[in-house]
Coordinates of C-alpha atoms in Angstrom, one line a residue:
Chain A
X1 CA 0.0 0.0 0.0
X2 CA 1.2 3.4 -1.1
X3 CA 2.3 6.0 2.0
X4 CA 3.7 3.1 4.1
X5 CA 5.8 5.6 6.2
X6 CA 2.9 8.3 6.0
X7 CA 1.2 5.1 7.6
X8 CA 3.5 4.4 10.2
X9 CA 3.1 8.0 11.6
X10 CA -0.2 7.9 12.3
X11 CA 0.0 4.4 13.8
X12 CA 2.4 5.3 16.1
X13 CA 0.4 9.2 17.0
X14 CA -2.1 6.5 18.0
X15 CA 0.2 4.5 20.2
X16 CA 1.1 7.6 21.8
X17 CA -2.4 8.5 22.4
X18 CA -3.1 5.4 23.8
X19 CA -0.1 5.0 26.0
X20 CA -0.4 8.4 27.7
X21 CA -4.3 7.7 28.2
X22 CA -3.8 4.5 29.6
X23 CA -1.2 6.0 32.0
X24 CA -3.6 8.3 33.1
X25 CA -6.4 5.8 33.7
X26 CA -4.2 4.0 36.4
X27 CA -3.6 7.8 37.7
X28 CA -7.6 7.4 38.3
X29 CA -7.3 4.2 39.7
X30 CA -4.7 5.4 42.2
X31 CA -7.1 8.2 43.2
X32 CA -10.0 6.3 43.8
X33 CA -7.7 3.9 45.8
X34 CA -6.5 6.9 48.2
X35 CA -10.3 8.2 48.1
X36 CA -11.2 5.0 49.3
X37 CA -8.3 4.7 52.2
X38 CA -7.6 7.9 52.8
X39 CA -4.1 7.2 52.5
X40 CA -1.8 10.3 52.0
X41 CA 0.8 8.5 50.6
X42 CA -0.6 6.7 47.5
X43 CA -2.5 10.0 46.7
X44 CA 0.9 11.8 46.9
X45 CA 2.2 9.1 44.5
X46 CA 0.4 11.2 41.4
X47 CA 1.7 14.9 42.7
X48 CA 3.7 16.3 39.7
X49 CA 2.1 14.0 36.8
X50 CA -0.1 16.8 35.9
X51 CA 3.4 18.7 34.1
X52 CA 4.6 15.6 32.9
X53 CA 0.9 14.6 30.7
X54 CA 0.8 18.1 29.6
X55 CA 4.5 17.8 27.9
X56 CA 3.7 14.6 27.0
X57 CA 0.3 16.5 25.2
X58 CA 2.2 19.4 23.8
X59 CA 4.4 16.8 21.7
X60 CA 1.5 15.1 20.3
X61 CA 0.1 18.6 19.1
X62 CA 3.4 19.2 17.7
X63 CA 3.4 15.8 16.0
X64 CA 0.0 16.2 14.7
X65 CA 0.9 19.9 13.4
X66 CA 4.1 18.6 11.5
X67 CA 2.1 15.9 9.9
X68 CA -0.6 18.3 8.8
X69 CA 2.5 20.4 7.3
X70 CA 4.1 17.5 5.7
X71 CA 1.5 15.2 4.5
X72 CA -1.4 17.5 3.9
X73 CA -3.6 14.4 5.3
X74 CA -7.5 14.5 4.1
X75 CA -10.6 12.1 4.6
X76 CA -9.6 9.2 7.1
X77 CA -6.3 10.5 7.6
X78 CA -7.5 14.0 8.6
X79 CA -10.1 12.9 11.1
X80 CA -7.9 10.7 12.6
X81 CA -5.0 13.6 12.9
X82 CA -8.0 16.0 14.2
X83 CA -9.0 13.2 16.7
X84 CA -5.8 12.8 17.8
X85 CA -5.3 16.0 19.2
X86 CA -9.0 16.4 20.3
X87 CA -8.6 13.0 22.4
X88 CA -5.3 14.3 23.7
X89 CA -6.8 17.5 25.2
X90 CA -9.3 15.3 27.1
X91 CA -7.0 12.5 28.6
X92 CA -4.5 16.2 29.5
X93 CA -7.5 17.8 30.9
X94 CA -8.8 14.3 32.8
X95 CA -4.7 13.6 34.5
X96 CA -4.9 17.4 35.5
X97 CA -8.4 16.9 37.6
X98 CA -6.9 13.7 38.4
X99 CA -4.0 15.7 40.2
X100 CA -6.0 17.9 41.9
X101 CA -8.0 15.3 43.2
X102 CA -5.2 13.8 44.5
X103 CA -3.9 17.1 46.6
X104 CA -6.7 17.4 48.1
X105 CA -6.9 14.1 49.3
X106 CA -3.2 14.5 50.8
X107 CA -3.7 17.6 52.4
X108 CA -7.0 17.0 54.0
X109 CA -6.0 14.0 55.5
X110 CA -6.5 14.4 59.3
X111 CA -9.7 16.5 58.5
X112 CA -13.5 15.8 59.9
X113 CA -15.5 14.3 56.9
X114 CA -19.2 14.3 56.4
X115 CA -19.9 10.4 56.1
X116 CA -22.7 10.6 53.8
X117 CA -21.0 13.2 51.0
X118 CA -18.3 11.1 51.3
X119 CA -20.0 7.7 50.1
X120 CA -21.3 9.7 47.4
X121 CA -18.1 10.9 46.6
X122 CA -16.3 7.9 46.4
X123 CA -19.6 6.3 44.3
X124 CA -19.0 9.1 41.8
X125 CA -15.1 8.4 41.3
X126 CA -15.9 4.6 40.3
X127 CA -18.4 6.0 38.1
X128 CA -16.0 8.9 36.6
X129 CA -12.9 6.2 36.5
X130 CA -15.8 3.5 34.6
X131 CA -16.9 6.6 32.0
X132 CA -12.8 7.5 31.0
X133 CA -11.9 4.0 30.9
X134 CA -15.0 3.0 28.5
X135 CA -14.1 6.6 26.5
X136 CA -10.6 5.3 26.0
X137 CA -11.6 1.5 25.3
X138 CA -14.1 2.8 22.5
X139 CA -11.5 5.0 20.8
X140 CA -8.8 2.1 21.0
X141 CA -11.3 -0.3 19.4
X142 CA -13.0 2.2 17.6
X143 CA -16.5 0.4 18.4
X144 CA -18.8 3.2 17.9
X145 CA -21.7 1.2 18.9
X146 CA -20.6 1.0 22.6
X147 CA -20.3 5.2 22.4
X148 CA -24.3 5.9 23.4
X149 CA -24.1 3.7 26.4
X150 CA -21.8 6.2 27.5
X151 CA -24.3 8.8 27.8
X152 CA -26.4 7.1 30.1
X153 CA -23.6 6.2 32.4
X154 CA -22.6 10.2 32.5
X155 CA -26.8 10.4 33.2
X156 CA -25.5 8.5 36.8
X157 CA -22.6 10.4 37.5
X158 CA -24.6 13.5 37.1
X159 CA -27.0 12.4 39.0
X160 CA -24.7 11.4 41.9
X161 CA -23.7 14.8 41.5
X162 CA -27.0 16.6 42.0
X163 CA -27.1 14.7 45.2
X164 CA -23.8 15.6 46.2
X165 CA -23.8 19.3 45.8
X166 CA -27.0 18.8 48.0
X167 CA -25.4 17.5 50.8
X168 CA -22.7 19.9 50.6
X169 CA -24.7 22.5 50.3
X170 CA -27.5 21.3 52.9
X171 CA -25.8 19.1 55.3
X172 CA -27.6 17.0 58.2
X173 CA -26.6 18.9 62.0
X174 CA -24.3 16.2 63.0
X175 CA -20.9 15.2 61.4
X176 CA -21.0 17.7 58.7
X177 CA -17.2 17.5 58.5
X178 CA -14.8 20.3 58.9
X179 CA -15.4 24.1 56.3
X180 CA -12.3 23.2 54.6
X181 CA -12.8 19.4 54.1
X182 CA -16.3 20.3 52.5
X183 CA -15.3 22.9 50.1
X184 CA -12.0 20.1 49.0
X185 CA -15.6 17.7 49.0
X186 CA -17.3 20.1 46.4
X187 CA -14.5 20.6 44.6
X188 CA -13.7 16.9 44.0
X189 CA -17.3 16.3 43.1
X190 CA -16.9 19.1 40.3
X191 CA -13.8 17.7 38.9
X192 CA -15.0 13.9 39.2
X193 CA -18.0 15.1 36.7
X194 CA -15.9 16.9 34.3
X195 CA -13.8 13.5 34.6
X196 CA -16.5 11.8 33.4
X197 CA -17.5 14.4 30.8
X198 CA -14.0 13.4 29.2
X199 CA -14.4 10.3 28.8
X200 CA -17.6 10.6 27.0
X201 CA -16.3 13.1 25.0
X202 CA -13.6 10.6 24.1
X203 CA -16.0 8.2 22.9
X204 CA -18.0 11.1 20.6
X205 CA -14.3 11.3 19.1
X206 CA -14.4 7.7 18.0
X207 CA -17.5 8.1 16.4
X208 CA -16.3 11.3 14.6
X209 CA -13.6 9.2 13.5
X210 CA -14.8 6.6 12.2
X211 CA -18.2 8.3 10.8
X212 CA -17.5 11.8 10.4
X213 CA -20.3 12.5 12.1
X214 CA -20.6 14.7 15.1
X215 CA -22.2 12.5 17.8
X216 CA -24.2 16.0 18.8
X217 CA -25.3 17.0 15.0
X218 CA -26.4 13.2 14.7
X219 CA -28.5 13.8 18.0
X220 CA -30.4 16.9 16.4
X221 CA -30.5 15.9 13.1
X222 CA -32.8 12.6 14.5
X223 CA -34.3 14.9 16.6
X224 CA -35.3 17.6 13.6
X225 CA -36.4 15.0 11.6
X226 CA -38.6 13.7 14.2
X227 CA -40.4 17.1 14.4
X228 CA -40.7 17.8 11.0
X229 CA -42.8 14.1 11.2
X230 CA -45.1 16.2 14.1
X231 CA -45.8 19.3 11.7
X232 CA -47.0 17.2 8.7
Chain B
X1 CA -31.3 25.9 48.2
X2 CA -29.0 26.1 44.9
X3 CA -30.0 23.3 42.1
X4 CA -26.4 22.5 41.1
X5 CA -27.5 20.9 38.0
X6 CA -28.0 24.1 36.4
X7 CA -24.1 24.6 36.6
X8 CA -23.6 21.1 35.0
X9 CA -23.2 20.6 31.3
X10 CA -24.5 21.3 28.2
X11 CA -25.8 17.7 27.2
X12 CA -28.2 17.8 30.2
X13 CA -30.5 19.5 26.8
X14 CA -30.3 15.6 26.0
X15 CA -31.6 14.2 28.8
X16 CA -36.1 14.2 28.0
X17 CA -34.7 12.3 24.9
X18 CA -33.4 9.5 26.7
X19 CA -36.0 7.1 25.4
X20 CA -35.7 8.2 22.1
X21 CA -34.5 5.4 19.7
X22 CA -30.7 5.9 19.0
X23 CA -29.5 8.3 16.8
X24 CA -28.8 6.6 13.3
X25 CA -25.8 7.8 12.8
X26 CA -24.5 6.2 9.1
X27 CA -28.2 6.6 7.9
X28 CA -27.7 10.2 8.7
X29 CA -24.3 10.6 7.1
X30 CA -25.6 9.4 3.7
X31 CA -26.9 11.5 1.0
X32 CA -29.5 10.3 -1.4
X33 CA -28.9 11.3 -5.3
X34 CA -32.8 12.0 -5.4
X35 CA -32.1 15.0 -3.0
X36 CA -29.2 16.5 -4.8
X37 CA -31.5 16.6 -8.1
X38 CA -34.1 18.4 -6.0
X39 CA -32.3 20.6 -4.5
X40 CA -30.4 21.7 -7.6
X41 CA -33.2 21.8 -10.0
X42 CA -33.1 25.6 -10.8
X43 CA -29.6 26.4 -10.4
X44 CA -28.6 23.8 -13.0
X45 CA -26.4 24.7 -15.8
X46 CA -25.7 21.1 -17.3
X47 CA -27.1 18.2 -16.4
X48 CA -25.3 14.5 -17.8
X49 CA -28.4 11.5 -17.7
X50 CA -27.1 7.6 -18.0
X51 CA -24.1 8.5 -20.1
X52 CA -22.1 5.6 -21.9
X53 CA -19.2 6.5 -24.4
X54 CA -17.2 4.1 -26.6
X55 CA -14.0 4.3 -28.6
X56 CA -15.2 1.7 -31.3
X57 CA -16.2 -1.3 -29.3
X58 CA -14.1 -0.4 -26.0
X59 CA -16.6 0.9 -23.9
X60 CA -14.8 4.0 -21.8
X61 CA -17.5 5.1 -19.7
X62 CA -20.5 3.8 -18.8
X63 CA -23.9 5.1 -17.0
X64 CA -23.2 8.6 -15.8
X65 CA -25.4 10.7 -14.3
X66 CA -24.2 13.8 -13.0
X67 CA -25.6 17.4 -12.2
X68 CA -22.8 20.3 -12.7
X69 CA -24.3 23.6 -11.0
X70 CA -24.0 27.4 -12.3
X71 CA -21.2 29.5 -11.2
X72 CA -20.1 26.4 -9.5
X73 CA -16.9 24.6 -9.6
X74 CA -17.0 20.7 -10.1
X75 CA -13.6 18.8 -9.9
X76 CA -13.5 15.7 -11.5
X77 CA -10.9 13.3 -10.0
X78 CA -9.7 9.4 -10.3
X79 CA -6.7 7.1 -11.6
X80 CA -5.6 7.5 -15.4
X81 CA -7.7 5.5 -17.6
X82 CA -10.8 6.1 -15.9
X83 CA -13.0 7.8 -18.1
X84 CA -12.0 11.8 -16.8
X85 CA -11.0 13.2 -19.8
X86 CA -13.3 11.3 -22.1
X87 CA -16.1 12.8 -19.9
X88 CA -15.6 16.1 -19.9
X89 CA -15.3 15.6 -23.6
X90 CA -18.3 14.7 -23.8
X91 CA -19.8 17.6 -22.1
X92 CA -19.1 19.7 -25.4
X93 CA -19.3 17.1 -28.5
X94 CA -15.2 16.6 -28.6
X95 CA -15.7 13.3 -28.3
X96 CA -17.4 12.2 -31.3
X97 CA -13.7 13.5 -33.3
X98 CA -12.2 10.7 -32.5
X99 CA -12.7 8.2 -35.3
X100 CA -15.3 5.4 -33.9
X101 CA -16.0 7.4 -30.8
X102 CA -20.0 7.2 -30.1
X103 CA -22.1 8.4 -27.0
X104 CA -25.1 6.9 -25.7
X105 CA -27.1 9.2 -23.5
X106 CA -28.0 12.6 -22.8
X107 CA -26.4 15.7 -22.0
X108 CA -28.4 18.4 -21.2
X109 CA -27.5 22.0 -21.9
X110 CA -30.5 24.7 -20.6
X111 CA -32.4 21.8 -21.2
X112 CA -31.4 20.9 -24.4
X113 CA -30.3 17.6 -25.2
X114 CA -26.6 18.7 -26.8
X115 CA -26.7 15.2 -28.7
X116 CA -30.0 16.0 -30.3
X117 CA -29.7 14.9 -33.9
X118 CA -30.6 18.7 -34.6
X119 CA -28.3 20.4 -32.8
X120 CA -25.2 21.3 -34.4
X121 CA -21.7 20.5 -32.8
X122 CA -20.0 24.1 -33.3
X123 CA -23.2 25.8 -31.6
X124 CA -22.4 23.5 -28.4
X125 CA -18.6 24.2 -28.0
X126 CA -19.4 27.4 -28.1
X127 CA -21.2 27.5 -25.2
X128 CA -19.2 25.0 -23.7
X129 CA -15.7 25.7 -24.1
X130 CA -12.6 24.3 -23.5
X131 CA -8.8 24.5 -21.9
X132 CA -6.4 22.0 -22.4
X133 CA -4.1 20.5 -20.6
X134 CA -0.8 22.1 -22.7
X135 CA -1.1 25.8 -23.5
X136 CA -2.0 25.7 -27.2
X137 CA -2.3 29.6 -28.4
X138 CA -2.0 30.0 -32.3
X139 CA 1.7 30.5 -32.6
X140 CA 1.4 32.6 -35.8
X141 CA -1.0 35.6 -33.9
X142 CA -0.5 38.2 -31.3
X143 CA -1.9 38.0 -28.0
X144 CA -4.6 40.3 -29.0
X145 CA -5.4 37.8 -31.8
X146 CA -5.0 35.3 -30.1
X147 CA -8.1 36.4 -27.7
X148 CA -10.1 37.5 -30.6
X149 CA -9.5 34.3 -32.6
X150 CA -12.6 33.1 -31.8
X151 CA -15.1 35.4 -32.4
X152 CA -13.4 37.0 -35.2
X153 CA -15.2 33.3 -36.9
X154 CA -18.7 34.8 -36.0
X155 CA -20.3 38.1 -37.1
X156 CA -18.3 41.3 -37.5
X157 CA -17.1 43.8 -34.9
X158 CA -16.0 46.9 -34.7
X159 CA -12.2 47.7 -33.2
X160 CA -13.7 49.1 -30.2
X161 CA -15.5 46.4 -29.3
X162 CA -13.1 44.2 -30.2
X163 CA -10.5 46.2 -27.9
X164 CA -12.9 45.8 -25.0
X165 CA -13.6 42.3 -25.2
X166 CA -9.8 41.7 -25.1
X167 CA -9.1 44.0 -21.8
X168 CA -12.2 42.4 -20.1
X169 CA -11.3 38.8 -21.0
X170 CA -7.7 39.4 -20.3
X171 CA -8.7 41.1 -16.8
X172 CA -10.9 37.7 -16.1
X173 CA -8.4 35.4 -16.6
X174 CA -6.2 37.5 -14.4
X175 CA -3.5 38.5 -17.3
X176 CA -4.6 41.6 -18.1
X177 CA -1.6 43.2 -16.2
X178 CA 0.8 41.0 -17.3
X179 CA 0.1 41.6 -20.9
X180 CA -1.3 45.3 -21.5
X181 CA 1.5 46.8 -22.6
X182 CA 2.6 43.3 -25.1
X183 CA -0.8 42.8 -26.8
X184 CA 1.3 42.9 -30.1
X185 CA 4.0 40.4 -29.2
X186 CA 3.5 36.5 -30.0
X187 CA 0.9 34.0 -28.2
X188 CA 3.9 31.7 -28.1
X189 CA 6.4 34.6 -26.4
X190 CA 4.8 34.4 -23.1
X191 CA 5.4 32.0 -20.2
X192 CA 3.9 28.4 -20.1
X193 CA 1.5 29.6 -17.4
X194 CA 1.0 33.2 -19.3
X195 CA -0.1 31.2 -22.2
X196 CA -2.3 29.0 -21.0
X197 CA -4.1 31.9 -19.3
X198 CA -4.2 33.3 -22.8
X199 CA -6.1 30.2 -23.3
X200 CA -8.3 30.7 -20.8
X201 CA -8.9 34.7 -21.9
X202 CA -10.0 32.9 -26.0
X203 CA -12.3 30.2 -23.9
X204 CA -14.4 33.4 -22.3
X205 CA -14.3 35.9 -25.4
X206 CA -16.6 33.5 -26.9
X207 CA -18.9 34.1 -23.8
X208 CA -19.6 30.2 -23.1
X209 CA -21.5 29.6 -20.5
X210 CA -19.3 26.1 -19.1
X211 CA -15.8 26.2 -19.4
X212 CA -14.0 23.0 -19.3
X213 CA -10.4 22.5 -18.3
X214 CA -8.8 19.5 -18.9
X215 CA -5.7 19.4 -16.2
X216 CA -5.0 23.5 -16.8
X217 CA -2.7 23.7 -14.4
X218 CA -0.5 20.3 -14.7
X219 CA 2.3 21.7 -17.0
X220 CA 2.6 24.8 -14.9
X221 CA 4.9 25.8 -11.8
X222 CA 2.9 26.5 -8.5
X223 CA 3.2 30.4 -8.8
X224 CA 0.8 30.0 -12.1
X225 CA -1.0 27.2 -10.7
X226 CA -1.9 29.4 -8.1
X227 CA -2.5 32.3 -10.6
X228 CA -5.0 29.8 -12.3
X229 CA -6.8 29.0 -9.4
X230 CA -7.1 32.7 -8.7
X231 CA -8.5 33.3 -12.2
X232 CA -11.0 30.4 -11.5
X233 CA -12.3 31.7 -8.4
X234 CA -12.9 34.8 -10.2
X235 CA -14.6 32.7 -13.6
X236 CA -17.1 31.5 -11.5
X237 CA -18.9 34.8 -10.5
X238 CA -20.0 34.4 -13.9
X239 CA -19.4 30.9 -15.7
X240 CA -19.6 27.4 -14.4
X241 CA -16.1 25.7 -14.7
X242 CA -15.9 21.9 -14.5
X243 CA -12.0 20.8 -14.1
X244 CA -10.3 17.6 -14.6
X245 CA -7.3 17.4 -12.5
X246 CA -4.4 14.8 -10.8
X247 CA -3.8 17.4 -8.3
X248 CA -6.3 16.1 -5.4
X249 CA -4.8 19.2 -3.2
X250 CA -6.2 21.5 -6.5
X251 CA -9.3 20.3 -6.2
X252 CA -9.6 20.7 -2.5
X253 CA -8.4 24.2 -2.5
X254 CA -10.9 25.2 -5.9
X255 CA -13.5 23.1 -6.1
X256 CA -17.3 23.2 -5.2
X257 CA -18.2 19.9 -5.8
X258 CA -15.9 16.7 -6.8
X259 CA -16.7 13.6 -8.8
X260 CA -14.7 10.4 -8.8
X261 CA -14.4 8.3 -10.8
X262 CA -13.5 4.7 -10.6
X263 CA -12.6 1.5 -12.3
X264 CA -13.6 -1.8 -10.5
X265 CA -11.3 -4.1 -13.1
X266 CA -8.5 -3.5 -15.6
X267 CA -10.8 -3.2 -19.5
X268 CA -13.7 -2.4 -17.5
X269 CA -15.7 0.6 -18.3
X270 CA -14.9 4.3 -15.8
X271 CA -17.7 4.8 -13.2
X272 CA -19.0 7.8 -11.7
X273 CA -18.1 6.4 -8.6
X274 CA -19.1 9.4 -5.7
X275 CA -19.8 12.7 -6.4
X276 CA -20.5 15.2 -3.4
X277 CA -19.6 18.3 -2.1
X278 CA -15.7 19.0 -1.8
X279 CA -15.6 19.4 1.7
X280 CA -17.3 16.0 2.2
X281 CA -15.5 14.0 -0.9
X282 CA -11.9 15.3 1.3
X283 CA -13.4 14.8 4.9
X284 CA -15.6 12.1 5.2
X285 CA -16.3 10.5 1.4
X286 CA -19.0 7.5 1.9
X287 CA -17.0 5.0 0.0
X288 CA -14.2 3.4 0.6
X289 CA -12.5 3.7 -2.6
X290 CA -12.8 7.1 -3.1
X291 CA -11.3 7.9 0.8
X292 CA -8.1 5.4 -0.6
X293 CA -8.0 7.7 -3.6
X294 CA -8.0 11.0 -2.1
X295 CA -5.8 9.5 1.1
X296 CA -3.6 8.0 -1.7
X297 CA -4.0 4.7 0.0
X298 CA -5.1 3.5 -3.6
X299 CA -2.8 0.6 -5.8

């Protein structure tokens, strides 16, 4: 097959996708692991990766951009490039929540906790850690099919966090945990859902990539033509 | 109390559609023929209905159907030997030159059939008109004549006239400045890419209303490649250009709409194989053969 090397490049900008996302996955498995035991020191484990997936980000870009200059890539080749770097923002943007989650967890240690935000919490981080994973998994195997069930799953971790911003906004009188401990809760909750938003938005890649179809446009463009069925 | 949903994201919108059947998402990416035809019906300026053409018994081309849109650019791309050239021939009765050549079909010109038994040949390629792959201005006239060449064939004109013609003509095909003060020198004196802008300036003194290049550009460094495709842009303010060329990059960059064509087997007749807008022919083209074309994953 013609544009063997050409090929080859985009194979391995793949690879490199794939490698850095799958580093960061175990990053969120490390998390919910110290969210779950409250131990400071695997949480510490991930302080500091946050500079390392950006770098790590900025060279796929560059990658990307050199290939765009070089091999002015169309059709397959140029969703794939596009995908590339749009997949590569999320997994940067999901290790840097992942990081912060992580702080917080090692510098709240000794703090009072709410026991009921905190069982929703740690809920929402298998459910956040489930979502990236699948994301990554559907983009690796490119199974487009497996990409709606992901909305419903993000329908869960949303919900979780309806009902966590209620507790922390409305807490019971007892055990309500310390100030500081429930604004690090909030905040967590916040960046667990954007987690989770990621790794949807991962799989809505995949489809892109393999259909050229916005997942979104799809959406509306079924729902239009459902409408249109209503007027008649 | 605070609802923190509302601070949550944008795809809640989604959420009442939950039941909804799932989104059908290759149904959606497809375009029906039927739909382009509708939609184009009044901006039409040719319109190509089961086309077959044959060099004796070979048949070259078979079953094309095609509609090429005013003031439009359509690209026409695919491998040598698939039936490009022989097309766009066909689009102006240069075909049926070539000893043996026949046509089945039609070809509809303002809703004419052009191979009407009626209709005569000249009348077409007037209308139609044609650029060539290799610059070809009459070496024996100025470039003044050379622009003029054509019409000087029809009815009489007065200097004047014929002065303006050559300015505007020259001006369209982006020469004009280039030339003005050498209208007397020889077609063949200026560059390759001068020349076959030259071309381009006779094509449009005729006023056709399609222009057909075959390949313009492929004998030409990039500055007048690019100078071309400058001129073209312009061109189609007022004609309807339809452009056969290797340069897949050309095509992106110019073109409005892109056919490809295909052949399945070696002695097998050229297919219209996809034909679509450019954007989606070089982003996401519905079959696979024309996205390992235009990816050059093709051979």
């Amino acid at each position: 097959m013609p544009r063997e090397t050409f090929q080859q490049e985009l194979d391995r900008l793949v690879e490199e996708v794939l490698e850095l996302g799958r580093e960061i996955e175990s990053c969120l498995g490390t998390m919910v692991q110290a969210l779950e035991t409250h131990d400071t020191e695997v949480a510490s484990r991930e302080l500091g990766v946050d500079a390392r997936y950006k770098e790590r980000g900025a060279e796929i870009d560059e990658e990307c951009l050199v290939l765009q200059a070089r091999q002015a890539p169309v059709a397959r080749d140029l969703r794939l490039v596009y995908t590339v770097q749009a997949v590569t923002n999320h997994l940067v943007r999901a290790g840097t929540l992942c990081e912060h989650i992580c702080r917080s967890i090692s510098e709240t240690a000794d703090a009072e906790r709410d026991s009921d935000l905190e069982t929703t919490l740690l809920e929402m981080s298998h459910g956040a850690r489930d979502l990236f994973r699948r994301g990554l998994d559907i983009f690796e195997a490119r199974d487009i099919d497996r990409a709606r069930d992901l909305e419903a799953a993000d329908d869960k971790v949303d919900l979780l966090y309806s009902e966590a911003m209620n507790l922390a906004v409305n807490p019971d009188k007892e055990g309500i945990g310390s100030p500081e401990w429930r604004i690090r809760a909030a905040l967590t909750v916040h960046y667990l859902e954007r987690i989770a938003d990621h790794g949807v938005d991962i799989g809505a890649c995949a489809v892109f990539l393999v259909t050229g179809e916005r997942i979104e446009s799809a959406m509306r463009q079924y729902r239009d033509r459902n409408l249109d069925q209503y007027d008649d | 109390m605070m609802d923190p949903k509302e601070t949550t994201r944008e795809h809640d919108l989604d959420r009442d559609q939950a039941n909804e059947p799932e989104p059908r998402w290759r149904e959606v990416n497809q375009r029906s023929p039927e739909n382009h035809a509708a939609e184009a019906d009044t901006e039409l300026a040719m319109s190509v209905e089961n086309l077959n053409m044959y060099y004796g018994s070979f048949k070259a081309l078979q079953d094309v159907s095609m509609i090429i849109r005013r003031n439009k650019v359509t690209a026409l791309i695919g491998p040598s030997g698939c039936g490009k050239s022989t097309f766009i021939r066909g689009l102006n009765r240069m075909h049926e030159i070539v000893p043996g050549a026949r046509v089945e079909g039609k070809v509809l010109l303002e809703g004419e059939n052009i191979y009407a038994s009626e209709v005569d040949p000249v009348r077409v390629r007037r209308k139609v008109g044609m650029v060539f792959q290799k610059p070809n201005p009459f070496p024996t006239m100025s470039v003044y004549d050379n622009v003029i060449a054509g019409i000087r064939l029809g009815r009489k004109h007065k200097k004047s006239e014929l002065d303006e013609i050559v300015e505007k003509t020259l001006r369209q095909a982006a020469l004009w400045n280039e030339v003005k003060s050498k209208l007397k020198v020889g077609g063949t004196a200026l560059s390759g890419g001068q020349q076959q802008r030259l071309c381009i300036a006779r094509t449009l003194a005729i006023e056709p209303e399609v222009i057909l290049m075959d390949e313009p550009a492929s004998a030409l460094d990039p500055v007048s490649t690019q100078k071309i495709e400058d001129a073209m842009e312009e061109l189609k303010k007022r004609y309807t250009v339809v452009i056969v060329t290797h340069n897949m990059q050309q095509a992106a960059r110019i073109s409005d709409y892109t056919g490809f064509f295909y052949i399945e087997n070696m002695g097998d007749p050229g297919k219209l194989w996809e034909f679509d807008e450019t954007d989606k022919i070089f982003s996401s083209p519905s079959r696979k053969e024309t996205e390992d074309y235009v990816t050059g994953r093709f051979g």
